[in-house]
XYZ file of C-alpha atoms in Angstrom:
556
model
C 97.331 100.813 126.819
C 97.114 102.970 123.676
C 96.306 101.228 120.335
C 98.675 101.524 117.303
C 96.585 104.140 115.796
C 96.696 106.644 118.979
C 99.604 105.775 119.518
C 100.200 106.961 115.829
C 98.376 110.147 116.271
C 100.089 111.488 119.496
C 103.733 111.409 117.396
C 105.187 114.684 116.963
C 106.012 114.232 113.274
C 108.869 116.318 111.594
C 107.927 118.452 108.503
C 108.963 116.187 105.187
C 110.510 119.034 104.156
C 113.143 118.552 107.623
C 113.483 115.130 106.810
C 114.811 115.601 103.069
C 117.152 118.290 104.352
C 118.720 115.733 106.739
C 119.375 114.163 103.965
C 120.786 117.105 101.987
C 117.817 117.335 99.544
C 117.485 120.015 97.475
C 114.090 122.203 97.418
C 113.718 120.631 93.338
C 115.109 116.720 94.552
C 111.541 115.855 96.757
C 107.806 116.582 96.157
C 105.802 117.329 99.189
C 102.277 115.467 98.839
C 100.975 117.070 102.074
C 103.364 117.935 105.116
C 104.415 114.779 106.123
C 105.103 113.035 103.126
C 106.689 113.373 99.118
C 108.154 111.980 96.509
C 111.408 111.955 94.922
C 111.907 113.864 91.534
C 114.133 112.803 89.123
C 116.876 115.478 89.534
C 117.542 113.375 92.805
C 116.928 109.913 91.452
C 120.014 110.806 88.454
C 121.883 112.948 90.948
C 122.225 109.679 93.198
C 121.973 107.128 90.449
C 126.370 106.405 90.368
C 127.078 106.635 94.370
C 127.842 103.111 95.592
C 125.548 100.840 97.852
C 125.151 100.873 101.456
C 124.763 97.368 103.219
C 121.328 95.988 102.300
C 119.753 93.939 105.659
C 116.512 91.900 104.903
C 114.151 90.699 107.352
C 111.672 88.121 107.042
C 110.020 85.365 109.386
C 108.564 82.354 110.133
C 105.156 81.325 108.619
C 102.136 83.691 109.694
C 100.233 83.157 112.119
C 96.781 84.190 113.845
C 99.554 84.951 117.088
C 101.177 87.468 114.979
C 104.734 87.708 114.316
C 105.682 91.288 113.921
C 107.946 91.483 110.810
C 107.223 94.921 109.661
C 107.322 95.979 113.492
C 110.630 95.149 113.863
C 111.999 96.162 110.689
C 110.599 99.656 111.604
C 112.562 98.982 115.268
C 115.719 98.151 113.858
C 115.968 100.483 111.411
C 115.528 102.891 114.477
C 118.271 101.222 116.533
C 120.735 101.496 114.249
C 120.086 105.164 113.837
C 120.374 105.676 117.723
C 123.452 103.555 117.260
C 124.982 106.692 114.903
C 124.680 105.088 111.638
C 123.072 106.524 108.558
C 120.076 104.522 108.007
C 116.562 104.145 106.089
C 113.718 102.136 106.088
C 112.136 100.676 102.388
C 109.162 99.071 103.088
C 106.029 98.399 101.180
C 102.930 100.261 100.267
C 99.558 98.834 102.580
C 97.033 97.777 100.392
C 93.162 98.580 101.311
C 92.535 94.889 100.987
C 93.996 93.453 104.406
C 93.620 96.833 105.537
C 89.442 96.050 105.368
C 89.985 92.582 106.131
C 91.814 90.548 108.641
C 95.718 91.548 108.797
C 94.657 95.157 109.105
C 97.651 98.084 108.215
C 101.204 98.071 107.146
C 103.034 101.045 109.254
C 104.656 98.194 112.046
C 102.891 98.771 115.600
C 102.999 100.188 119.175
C 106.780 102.427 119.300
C 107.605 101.134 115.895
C 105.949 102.460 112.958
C 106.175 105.047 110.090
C 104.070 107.517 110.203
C 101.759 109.325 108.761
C 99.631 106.200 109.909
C 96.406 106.830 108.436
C 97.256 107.922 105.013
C 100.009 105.492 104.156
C 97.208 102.927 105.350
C 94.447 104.815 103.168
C 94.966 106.172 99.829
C 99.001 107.935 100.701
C 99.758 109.455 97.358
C 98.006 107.593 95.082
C 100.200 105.160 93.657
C 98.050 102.441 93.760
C 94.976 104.094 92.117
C 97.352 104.581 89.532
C 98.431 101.138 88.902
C 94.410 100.286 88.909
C 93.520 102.649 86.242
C 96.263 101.870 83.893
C 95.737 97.625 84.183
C 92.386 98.651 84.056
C 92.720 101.021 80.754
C 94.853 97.896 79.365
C 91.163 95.894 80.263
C 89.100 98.236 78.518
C 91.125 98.707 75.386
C 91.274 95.082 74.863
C 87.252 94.953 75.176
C 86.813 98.323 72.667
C 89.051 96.286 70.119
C 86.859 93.244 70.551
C 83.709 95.435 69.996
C 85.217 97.249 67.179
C 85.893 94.682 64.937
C 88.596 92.691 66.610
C 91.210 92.861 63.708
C 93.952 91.127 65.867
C 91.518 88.165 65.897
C 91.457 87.475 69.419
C 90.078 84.475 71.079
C 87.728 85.784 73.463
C 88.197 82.151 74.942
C 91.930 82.842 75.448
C 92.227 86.479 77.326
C 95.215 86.526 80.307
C 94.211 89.918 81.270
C 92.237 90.376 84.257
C 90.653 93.649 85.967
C 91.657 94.396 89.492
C 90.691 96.310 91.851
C 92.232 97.465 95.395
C 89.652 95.448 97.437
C 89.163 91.859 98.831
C 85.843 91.306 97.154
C 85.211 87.662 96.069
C 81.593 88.244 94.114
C 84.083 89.538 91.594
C 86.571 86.600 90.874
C 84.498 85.097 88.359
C 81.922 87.728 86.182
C 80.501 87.829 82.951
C 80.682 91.423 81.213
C 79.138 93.308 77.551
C 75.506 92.244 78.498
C 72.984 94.323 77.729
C 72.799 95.401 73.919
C 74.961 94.996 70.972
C 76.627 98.615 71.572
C 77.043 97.330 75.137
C 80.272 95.301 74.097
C 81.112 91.665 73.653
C 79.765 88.909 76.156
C 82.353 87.278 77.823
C 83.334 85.430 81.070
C 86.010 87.792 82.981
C 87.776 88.096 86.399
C 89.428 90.241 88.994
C 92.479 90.095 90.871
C 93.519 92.552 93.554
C 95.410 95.340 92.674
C 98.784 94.447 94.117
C 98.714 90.949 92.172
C 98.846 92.645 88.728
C 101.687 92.314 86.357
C 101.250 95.980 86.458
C 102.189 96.247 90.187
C 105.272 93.484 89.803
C 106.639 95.663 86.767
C 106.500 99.395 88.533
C 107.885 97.576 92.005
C 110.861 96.049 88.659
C 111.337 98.658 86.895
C 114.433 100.716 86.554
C 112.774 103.454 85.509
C 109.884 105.366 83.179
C 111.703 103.812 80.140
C 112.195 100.282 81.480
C 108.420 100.538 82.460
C 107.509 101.405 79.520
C 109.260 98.675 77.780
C 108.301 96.061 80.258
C 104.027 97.378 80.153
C 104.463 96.657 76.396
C 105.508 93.040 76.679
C 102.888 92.369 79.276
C 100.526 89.150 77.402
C 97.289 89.964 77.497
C 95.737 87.247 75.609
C 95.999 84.604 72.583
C 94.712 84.711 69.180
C 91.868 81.812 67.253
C 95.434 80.663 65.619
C 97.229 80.785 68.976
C 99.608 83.940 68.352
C 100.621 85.936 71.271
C 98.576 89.107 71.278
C 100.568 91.783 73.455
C 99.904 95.326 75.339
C 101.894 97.212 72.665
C 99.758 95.039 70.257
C 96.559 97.458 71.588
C 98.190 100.441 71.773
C 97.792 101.969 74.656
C 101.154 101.452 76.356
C 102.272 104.942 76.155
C 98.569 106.564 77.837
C 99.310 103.713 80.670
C 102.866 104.848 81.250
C 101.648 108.342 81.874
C 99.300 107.277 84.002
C 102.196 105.859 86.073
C 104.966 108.275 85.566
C 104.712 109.835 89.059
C 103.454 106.311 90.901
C 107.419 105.030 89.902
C 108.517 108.005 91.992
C 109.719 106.555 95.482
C 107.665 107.832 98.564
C 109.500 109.015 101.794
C 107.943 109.249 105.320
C 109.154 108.821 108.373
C 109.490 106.467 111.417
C 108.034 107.562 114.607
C 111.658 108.246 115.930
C 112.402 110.538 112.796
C 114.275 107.465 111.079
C 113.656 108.110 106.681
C 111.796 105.584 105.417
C 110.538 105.528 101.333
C 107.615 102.898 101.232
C 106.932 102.054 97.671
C 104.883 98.861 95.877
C 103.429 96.599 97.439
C 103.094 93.080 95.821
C 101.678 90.658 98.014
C 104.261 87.696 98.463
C 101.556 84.429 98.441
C 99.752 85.882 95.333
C 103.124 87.669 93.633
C 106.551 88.752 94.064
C 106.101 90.298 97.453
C 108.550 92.871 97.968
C 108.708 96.571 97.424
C 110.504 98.067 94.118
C 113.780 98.154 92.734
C 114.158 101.934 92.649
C 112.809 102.280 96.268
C 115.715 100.270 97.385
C 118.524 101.448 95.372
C 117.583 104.686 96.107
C 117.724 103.979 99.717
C 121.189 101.853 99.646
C 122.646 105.203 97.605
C 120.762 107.257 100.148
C 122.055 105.438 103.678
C 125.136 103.315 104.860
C 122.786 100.935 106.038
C 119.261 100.211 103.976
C 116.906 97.766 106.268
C 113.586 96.168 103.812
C 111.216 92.915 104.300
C 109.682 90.785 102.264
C 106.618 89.575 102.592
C 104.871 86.712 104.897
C 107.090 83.814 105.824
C 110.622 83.183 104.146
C 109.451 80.468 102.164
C 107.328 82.862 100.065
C 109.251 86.542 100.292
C 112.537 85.764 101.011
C 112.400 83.097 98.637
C 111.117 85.748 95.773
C 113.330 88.696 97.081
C 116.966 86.433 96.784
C 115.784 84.430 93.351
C 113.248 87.557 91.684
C 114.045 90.888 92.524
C 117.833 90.466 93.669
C 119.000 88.312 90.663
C 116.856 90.826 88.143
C 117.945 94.211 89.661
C 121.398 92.994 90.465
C 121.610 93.182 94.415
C 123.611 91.298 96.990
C 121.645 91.710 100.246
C 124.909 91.334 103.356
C 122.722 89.746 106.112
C 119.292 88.914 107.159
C 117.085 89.295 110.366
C 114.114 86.218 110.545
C 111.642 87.010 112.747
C 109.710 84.782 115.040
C 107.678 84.682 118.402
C 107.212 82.239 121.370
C 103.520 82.154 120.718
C 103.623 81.646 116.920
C 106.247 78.929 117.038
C 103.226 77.355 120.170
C 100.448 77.748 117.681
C 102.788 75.852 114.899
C 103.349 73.131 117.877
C 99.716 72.703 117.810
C 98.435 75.614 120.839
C 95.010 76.793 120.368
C 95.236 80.793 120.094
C 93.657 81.247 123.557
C 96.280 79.111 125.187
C 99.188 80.927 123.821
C 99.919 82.989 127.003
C 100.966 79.634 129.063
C 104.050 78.479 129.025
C 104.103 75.009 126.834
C 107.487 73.647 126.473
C 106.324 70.567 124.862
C 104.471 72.797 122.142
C 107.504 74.669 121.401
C 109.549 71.681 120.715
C 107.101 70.783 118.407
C 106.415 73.532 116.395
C 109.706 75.188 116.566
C 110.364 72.258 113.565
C 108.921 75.945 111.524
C 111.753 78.013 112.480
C 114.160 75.689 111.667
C 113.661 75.175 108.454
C 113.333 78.954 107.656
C 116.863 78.457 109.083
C 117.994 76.522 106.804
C 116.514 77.545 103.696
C 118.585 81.203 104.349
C 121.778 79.577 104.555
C 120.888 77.850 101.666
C 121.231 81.296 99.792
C 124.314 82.431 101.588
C 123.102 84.484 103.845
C 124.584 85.641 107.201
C 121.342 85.907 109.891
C 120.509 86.422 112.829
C 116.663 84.827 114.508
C 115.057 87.900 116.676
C 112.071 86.764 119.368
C 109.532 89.493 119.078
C 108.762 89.650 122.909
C 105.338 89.199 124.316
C 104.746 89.849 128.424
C 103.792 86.209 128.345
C 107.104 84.502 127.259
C 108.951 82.918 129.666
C 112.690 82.621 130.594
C 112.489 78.821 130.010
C 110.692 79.591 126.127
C 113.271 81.970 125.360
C 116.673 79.804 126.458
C 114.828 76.983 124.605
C 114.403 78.932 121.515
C 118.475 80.356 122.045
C 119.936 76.858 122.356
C 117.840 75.803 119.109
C 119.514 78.702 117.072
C 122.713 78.105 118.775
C 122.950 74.652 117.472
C 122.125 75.865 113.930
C 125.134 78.342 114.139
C 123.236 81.519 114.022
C 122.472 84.400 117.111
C 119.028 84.791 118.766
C 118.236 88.274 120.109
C 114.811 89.090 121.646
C 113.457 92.773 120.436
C 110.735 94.576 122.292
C 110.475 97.469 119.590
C 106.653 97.644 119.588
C 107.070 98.878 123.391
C 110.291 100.957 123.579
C 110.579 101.435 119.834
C 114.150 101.836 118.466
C 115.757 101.417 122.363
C 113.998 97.624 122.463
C 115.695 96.979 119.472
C 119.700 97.935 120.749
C 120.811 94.214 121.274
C 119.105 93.242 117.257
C 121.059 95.848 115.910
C 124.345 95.052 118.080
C 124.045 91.594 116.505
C 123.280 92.652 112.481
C 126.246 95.132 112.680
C 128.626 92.411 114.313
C 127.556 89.821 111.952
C 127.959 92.823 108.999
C 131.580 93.111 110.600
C 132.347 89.736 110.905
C 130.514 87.644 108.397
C 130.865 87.777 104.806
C 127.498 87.517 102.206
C 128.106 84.685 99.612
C 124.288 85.347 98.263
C 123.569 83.394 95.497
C 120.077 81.906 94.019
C 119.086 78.415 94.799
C 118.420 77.755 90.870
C 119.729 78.721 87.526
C 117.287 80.181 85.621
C 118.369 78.042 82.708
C 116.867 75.011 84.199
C 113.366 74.018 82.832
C 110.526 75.640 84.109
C 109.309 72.023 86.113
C 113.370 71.750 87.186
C 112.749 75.268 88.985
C 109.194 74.777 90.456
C 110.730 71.232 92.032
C 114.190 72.911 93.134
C 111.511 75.467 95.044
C 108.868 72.909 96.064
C 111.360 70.430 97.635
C 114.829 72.862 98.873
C 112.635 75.309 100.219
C 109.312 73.845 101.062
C 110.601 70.244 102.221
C 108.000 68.807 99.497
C 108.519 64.971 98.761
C 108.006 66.203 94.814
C 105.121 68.223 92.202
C 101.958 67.160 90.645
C 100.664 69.426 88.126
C 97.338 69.840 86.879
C 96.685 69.243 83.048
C 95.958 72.535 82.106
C 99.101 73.911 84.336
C 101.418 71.213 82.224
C 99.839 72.530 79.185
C 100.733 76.055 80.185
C 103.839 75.526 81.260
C 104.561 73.719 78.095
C 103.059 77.221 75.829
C 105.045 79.425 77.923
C 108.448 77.482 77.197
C 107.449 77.408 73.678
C 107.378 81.065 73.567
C 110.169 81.462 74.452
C 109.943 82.528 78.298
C 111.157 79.111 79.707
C 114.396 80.898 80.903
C 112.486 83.326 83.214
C 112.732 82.280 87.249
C 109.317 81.382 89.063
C 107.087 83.304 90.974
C 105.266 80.424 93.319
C 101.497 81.179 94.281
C 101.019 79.529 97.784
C 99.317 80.019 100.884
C 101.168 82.185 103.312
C 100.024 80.117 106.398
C 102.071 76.618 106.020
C 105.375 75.259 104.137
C 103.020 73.490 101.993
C 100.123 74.563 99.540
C 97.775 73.017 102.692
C 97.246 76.156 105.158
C 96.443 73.477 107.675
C 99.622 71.771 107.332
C 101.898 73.470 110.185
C 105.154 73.099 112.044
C 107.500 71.685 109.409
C 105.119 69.399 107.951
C 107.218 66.396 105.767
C 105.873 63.786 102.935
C 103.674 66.464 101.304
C 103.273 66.992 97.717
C 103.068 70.753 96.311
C 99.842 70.794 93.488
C 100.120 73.139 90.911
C 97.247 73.853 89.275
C 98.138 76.983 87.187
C 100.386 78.715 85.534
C 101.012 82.001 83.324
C 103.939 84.157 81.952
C 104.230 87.510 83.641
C 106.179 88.511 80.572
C 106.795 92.505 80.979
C 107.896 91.470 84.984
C 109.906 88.968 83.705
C 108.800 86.023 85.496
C 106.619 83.099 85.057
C 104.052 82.394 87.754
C 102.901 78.614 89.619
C 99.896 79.014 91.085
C 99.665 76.023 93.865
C 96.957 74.463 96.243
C 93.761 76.830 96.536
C 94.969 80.027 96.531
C 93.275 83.053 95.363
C 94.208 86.579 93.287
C 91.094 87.705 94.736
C 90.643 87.122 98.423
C 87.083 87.674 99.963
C 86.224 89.625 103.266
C 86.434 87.780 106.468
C 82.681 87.108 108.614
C 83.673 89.951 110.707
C 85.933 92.393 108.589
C 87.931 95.060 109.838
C 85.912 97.668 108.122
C 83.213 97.223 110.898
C 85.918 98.675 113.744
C 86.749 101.655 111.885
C 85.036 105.171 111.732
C 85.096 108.137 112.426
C 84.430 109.690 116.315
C 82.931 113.070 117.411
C 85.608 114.636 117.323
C 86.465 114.228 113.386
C 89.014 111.266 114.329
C 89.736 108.103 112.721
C 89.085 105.457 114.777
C 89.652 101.562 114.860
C 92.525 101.635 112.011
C 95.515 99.467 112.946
């Protein structure tokens, strides 16, 4: 059996150049970065900017799981059916960040039949947009460190700096540092931190903003820190906003590739969804939905954290009304949530299933809390049974939504026919009424319970003292009106990764919070989790080289 990466290198890509003139580009309306991928130019972006929207289908899942559920697999799948199915479709996912990539999860590009390609680069350093957003959070960093050293007329509280480096790595010696040691000329000593790259308020505003302007605008709100008399002390306050936007003037560009089956796809940002908004940017999918009749995207990990942020965040700020969703579960995820060890998964475990299929029905729920038409696709493994799948169908059935089983990752856009039969009958027959489960005009502690308890199933919120404080200074200044961005673990409903199924009686601990001002949203950090993760014992890293031949190897 050949591994997502070979699989990935046999593909007989099309030039981009083919691909934008099957869309009718012009020679001036994409950038070629290479041969198999570019960006779009601006001439395109205005030519496109007043056509109306296609339908806009998200898919999300259940909670993640060591079993794997397959989200960005079958979004890449579908996408693909509904292109063998004659309509006009594209893809917008997210950018892969070299963090998981190292680490545990691995790539971004789907798997087996079902992926965009170029594999390797998108996975790697694709066209640079993410070294981009490092430098300028990172210029941001240093110019608030020179003003320090040079006199520090803003009188900043060296005691009270937001701003945190990042870097596009999971490396947890670096969560907690102290920098300027050394000599005087060697800058001012201070404790500092780093965050990953795609948890900056850098990454939420590029994957937010309407374009170069609105970034602009939104990089010179961004709070960077507090002065001794407790003032707000802003980017535009250091000056550097405009050498930052220029630095990102070509990363707000949209990138397009393509799926393995010639489908478009333009993968662009790529927040992570337990650590920040999670989904990929505002001008990646309107350009697609003005691009395509039908525009397919995820959000990221399980529907309590992505979905959540993609219907409240993105779709209330940038003024989108998605028509259906797709949630995505397996057999042997919904086993491991009834309490299967990940060895045993291949066996068929009614009992299990009943148990932990409690998971899937709350995800369920929650999207029909928002409105949402959906339809629940099994992403099949060799080892489900007949009897798992009918169990999981009559479940669905009785919750008044479709179950479909896809086997995209080994027939690619053909094992996803019956998926995209169902999306474009419920498209057909279903009407959207999308709507946020809060108004933003509800305190900040009205919208972190509304969260905690409608979509988590928490019994209530306990907040740390220095996260009431915080939330409390935020309000003050103004930004109480701004929706929530939760910071959770990916792995359970609750803030307790161990917690699984659809765990009940829990309370949700918040322990942080901050104002993402220029992204316009205020962020609850809950439980443990971290901006910074840390390498696994065995990392991915150690599985990938290069062979004899000059070919990557061990990438997936």
């Amino acid at each position: 059996m050949l591994t997502d990466i070979e699989i990935a290198q046999q593909a007989e890509m099309k030039k981009i150049r083919e691909i934008a003139d099957e869309m009718g580009l012009s020679e001036d309306e994409l950038e070629s970065y290479g041969t198999y991928m570019g960006k779009f130019t601006d001439e395109y972006l205005d030519k496109v900017k007043d056509r109306p929207f296609g339908k806009l289908i998200l898919v999300t899942a259940i909670n993640p799981t060591p079993a794997g559920e397959g989200k960005t697999t079958i979004t890449i799948g579908l996408g693909d059916a509904l292109r063998r199915a004659g309509k006009k479709t594209m893809i917008a996912l997210r950018e892969p960040s070299l963090g998981p990539c190292f680490g545990i999860k691995g790539g971004a590009a789907g798997g087996g039949y079902s992926q965009v390609v170029p594999m390797e680069k998108l996975n790697l350093h694709f066209t640079g947009d993410f070294h981009a957003i490092t430098s300028a959070n990172n210029l941001l960093a240093a110019a608030l460190d020179n003003h320090l050293q040079q006199g520090n007329q803003l009188g900043i509280d060296p005691k009270r700096i937001i701003l945190k480096r990042c870097l596009d790595m999971n490396d947890r010696a670096l969560r907690n540092i102290v920098i300027g040691m050394g000599k005087r000329v060697d800058g001012v000593v201070r404790e500092d931190h780093f965050i990953i790259t795609v948890a900056t308020e850098v990454m939420a505003i590029l994957c937010l903003a309407e374009d170069i302007f609105d970034l602009e605008k939104r990089l010179s709100r961004i709070l960077v820190a507090y002065t001794y008399d407790g003032k707000p002390v802003t980017a535009a306050d250091l000056k550097c906003v405009g050498a930052m936007t220029v630095l990102l003037k070509d990363a707000i560009r949209p990138n397009l590739i393509q799926t393995l089956e010639h489908t478009p796809a333009i993968v662009h940002g790529g927040p992570f969804a337990n650590i920040a908004h999670g989904c990929n940017s505002v001008r990646a999918t309107k350009t697609a939905l003005r691009s395509a009749d039908y525009v397919v995207t995820e959000a990221g990990f399980g529907a309590d954290l992505g979905a959540e942020k993609f219907l409240d965040i993105k779709c209330r700020l940038a003024g989108l009304k998605p028509d259906a969703a797709v949630l995505v579960a397996t057999v042997r995820a919904l086993k491991y949530n009834g309490g299967v060890p990940k060895d045993q998964l291949s066996e068929e475990n009614i009992p299990a299933l009943e148990k932990g299929i409690g998971n899937l029905g709350k995800h369920i729920e929650n999207l029909q809390k928002f409105g949402l038409p959906l339809v629940v696709t099994l992403n099949r493994f060799v080892s489900d049974t007949d009897a798992e799948i009918e169990y999981v169908r009559q479940f669905c059935e009785e919750r008044g939504c479709k179950l479909t089983v896809s086997e995209v990752w080994a027939k690619g856009g053909e094992g996803g026919a019956e998926l995209a039969e169902a999306v474009l009958d419920l498209l057909q027959n279903k009407e959207s009424n999308y709507h946020p489960i809060y108004d933003t005009e509800l305190s900040l502690e009205e919208k972190i319970k509304i969260i905690a308890t409608e979509i988590y199933g928490a019994k209530g919120v306990e907040y740390s003292p220095e996260a009431k404080k915080a939330l409390a200074d935020v309000t003050a200044l103004g930004y109480g009106n701004l929706p929530v961005c939760m910071a959770k673990t990916q792995y359970s409903l609750s803030d307790d990764p161990k917690l699984l199924g659809r765990p009940e009686d829990f309370t949700v601990n918040i322990r942080e919070a901050y104002v993402s001002a220029g992204a316009g949203f205020v962020v609850a950090i809950a439980g443990s989790i971290m901006t910074m993760p840390g390498l696994p014992k065995v990392p991915a890293a150690e599985r990938i080289g290069i062979d004899e031949n000059g070919v990557t190897v061990g990438l997936f």
